Short mmCIF file of C-alpha atoms in Angstrom, two decimals:
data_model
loop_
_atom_site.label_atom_id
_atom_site.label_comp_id
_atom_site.label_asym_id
_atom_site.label_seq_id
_atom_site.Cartn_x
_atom_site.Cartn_y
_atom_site.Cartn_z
CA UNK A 511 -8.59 11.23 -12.86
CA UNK A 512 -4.60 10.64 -13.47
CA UNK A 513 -3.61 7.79 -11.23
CA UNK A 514 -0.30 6.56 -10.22
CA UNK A 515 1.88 5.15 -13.51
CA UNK A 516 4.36 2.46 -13.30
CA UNK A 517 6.85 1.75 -15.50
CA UNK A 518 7.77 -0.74 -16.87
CA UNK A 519 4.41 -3.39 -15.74
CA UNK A 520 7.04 -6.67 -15.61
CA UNK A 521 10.49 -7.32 -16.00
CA UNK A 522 12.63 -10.28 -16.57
CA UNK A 523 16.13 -10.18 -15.15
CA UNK A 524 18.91 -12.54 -14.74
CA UNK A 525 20.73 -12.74 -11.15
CA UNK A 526 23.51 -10.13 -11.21
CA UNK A 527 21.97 -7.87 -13.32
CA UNK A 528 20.74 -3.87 -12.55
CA UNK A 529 16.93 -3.30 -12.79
CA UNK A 530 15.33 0.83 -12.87
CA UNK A 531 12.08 0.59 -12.10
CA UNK A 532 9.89 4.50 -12.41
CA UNK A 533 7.03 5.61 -10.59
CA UNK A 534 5.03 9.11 -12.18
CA UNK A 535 2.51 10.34 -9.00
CA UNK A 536 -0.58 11.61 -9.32
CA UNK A 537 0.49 15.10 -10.46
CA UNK A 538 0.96 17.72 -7.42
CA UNK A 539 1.40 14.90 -5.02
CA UNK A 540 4.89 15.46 -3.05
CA UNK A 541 5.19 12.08 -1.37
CA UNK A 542 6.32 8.96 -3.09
CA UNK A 543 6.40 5.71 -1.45
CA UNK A 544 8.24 2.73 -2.77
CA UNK A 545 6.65 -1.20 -1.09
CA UNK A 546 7.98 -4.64 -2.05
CA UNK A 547 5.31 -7.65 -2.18
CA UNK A 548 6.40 -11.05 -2.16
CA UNK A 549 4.44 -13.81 -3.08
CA UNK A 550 1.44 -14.26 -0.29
CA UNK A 551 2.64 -11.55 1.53
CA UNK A 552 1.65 -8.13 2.68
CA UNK A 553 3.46 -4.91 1.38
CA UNK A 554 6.65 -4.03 2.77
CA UNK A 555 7.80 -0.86 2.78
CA UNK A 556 11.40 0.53 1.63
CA UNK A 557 11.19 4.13 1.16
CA UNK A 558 9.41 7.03 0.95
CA UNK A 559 10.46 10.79 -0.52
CA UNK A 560 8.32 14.31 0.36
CA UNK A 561 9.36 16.63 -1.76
CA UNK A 562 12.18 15.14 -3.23
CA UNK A 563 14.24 14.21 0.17
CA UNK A 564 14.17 11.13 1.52
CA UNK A 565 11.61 10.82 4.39
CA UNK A 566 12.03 7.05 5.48
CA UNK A 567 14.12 4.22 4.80
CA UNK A 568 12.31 1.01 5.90
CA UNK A 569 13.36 -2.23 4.27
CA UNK A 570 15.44 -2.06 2.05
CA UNK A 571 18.59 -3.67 0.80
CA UNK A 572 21.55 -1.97 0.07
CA UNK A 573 21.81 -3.10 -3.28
CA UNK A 574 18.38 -0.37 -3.86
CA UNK A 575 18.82 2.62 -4.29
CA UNK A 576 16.09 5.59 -5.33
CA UNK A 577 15.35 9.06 -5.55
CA UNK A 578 12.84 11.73 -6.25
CA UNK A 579 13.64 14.06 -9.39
CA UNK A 580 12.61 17.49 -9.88
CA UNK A 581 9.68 16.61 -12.03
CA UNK A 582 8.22 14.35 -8.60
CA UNK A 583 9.00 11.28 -10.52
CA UNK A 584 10.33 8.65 -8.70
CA UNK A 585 13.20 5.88 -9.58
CA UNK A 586 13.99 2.66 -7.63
CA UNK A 587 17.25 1.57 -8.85
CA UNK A 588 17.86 -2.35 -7.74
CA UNK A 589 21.33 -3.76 -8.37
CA UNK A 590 23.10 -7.28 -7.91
CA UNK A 591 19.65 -8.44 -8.53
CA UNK A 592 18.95 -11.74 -6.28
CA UNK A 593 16.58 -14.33 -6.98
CA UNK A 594 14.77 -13.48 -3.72
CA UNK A 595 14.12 -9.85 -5.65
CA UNK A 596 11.41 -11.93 -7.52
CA UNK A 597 8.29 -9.68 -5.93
CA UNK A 598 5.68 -6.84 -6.92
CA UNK A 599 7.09 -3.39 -6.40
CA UNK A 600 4.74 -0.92 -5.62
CA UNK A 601 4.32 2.84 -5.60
CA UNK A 602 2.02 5.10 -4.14
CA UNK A 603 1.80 8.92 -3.82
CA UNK A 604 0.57 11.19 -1.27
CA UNK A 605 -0.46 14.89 -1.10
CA UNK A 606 0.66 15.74 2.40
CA UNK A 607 1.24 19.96 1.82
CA UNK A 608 -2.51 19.58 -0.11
CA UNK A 609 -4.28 17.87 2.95
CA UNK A 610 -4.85 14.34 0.82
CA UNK A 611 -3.12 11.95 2.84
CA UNK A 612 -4.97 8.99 1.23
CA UNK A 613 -2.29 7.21 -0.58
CA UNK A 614 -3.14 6.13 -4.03
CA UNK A 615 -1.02 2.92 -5.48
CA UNK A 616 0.15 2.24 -9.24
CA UNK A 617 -0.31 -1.18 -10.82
CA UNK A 618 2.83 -2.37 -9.54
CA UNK A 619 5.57 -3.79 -11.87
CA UNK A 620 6.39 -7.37 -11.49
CA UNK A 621 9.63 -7.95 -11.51
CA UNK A 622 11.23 -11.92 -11.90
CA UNK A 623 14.57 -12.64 -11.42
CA UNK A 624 16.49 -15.93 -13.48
CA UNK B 671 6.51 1.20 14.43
CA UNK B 672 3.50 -0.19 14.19
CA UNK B 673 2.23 -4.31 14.32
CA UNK B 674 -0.56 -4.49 12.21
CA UNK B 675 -3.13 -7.78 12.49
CA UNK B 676 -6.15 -8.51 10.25
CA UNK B 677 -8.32 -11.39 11.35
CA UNK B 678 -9.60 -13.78 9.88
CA UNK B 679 -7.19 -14.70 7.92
CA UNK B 680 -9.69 -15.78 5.67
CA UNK B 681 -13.57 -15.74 5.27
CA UNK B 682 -16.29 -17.28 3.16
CA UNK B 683 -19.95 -15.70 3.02
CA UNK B 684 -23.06 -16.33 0.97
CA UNK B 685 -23.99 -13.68 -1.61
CA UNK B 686 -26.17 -10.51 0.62
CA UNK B 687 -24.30 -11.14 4.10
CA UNK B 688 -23.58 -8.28 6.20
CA UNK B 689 -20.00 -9.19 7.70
CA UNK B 690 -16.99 -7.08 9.76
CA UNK B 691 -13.61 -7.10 9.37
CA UNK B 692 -11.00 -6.32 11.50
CA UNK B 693 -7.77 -4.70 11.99
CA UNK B 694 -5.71 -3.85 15.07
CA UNK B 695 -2.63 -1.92 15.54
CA UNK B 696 -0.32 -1.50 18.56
CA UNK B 697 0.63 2.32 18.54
CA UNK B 698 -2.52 4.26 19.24
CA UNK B 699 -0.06 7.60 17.75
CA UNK B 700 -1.99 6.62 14.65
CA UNK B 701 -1.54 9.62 11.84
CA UNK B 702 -4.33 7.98 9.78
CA UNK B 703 -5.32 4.21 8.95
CA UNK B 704 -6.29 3.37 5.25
CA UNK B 705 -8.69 0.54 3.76
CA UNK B 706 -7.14 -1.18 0.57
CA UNK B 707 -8.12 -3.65 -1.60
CA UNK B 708 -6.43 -6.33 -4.02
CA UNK B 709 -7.68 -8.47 -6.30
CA UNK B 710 -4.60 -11.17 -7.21
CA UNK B 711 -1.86 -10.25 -8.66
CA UNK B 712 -3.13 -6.45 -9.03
CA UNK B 713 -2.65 -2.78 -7.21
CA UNK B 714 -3.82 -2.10 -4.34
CA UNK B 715 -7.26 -0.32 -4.62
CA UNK B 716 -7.84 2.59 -1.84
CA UNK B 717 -11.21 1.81 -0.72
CA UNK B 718 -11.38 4.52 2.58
CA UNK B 719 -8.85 6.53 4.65
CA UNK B 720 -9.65 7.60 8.20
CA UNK B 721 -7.77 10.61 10.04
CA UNK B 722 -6.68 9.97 13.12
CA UNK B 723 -9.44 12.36 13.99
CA UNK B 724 -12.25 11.03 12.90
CA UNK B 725 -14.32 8.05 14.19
CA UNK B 726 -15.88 6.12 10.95
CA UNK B 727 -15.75 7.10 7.09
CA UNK B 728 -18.53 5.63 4.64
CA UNK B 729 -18.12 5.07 0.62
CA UNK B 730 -21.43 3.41 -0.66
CA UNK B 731 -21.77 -0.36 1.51
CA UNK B 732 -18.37 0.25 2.92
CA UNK B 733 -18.11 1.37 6.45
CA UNK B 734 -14.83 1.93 8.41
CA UNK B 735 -14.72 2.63 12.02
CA UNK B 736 -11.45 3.93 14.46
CA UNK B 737 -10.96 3.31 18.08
CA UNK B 738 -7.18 4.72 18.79
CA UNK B 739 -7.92 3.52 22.73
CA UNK B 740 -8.16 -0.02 21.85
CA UNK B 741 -5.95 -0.25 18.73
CA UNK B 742 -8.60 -1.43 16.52
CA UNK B 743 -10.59 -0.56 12.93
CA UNK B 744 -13.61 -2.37 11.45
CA UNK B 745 -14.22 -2.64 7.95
CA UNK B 746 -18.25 -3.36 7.50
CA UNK B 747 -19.12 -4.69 4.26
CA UNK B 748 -23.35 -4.59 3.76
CA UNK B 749 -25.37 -6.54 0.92
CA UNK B 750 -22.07 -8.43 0.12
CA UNK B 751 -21.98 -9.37 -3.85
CA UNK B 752 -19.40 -12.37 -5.32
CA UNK B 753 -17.34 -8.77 -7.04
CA UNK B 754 -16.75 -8.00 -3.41
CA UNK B 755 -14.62 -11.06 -3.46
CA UNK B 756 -10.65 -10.09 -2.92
CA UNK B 757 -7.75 -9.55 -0.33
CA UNK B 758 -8.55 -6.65 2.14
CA UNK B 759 -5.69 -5.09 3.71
CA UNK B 760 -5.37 -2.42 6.04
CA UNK B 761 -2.60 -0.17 6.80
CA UNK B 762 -1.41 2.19 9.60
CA UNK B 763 0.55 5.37 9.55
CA UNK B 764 2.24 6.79 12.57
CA UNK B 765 4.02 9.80 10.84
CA UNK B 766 2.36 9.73 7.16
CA UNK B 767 5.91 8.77 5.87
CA UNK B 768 5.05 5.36 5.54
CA UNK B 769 2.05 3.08 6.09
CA UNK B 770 2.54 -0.48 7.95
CA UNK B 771 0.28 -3.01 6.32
CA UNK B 772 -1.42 -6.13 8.03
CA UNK B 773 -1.51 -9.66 6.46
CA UNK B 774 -4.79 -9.19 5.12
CA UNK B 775 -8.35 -10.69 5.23
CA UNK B 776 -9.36 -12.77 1.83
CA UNK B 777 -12.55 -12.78 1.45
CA UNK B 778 -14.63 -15.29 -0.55
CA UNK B 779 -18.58 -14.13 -1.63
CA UNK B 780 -20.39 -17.71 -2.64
CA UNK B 781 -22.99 -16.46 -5.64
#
């Protein structure tokens, strides 16, 4: 069964720099949700989308940004990278309208910031 | 929101121990409550989801009870094996918009 795909699995960045970060749900899943892990910690959340709107904002820094394109696809768009950025970014997908609320998590990209 | 608490913090069994974890949450408005998994450095596995409806959901020696009253979920492990060995989370959902994790239970099998 198709799963949720991360892109890209790590990233190097230097502090300053812009970072785009895609999440592909499982296909005819409308919800998207985008979690930040730090080392030793549990997931914390940022944002989530249901068919394509934003549907909460947890958090997450101003410098983020992301949306939800037509195609369900989901970008998280992280700018002024800070070395405190350094975490696993998760996202999961939902199919609320279908009745599968179990949320199914990518692989996570791993993103370090020089 | 939602204050999510796993304890133990951490836990050590011999290979073919029953044991129980536990998760409580302070909003009884639960939408549903999900087991995960996570091995280090890795996604988090979905190992059962429970509706705010329901009582318990099984998956092979994974049980996973809900009691909205008292804020709390169980996660009962039978037959353990040293592949059982990982981080267990557990996460709440008031609204199904987003889920509100607990620090986790790592747990340690000893072949």
């Amino acid at each position: 069964a198709a799963g949720v795909i991360q892109s890209p699995r790590h990233l190097i960045k230097e502090k300053r720099e812009t970072a785009t970060l895609k999440c592909y749900p499982i296909p005819r899943h409308d919800t998207v949700y985008w979690y930040q892990q730090g080392p030793g910690q549990d997931p914390q959340f940022l944002i989530s989308f249901y068919e394509k709107m934003q549907s909460d904002k947890g958090s997450i820094p101003d410098r983020f940004s992301a949306q939800q394109f037509s195609d369900y696809h989901s970008e998280l768009n992280m700018s002024s990278l800070e070395l405190g950025d350094s975490a696993l970014y998760f996202c999961a997908s939902s199919g609320r309208d279908r009745g599968e609320t179990e949320a199914f998590f990518g692989q996570g990209t791993r993103l370090t910031v020089v | 929101k939602q204050e999510v608490t796993q304890i133990p913090a951490a836990l050590s069994v011999p290979e073919g121990e029953n044991l129980v974890l536990n998760c409580s949450f302070t909003d009884s408005a639960i939408y549903n409550l999900q087991w995960f998994r996570q091995d280090p450095g890795k996604g988090l596995t979905s190992l059962l989801l429970i509706q705010s409806s329901q009582r318990e959901q099984t998956s092979g020696r994974l049980n996973a009870s809900l009691d909205k009253s008292s804020g709390r979920s169980t996660l009962y492990i039978a037959a353990s094996q040293p592949g059982d060995s990982a981080t267990y989370l557990c996460a709440a959902s008031n609204t199904g918009n987003q889920f509100y994790f607990g620090t986790g239970t790592s747990l340690t099998v000893i072949p």
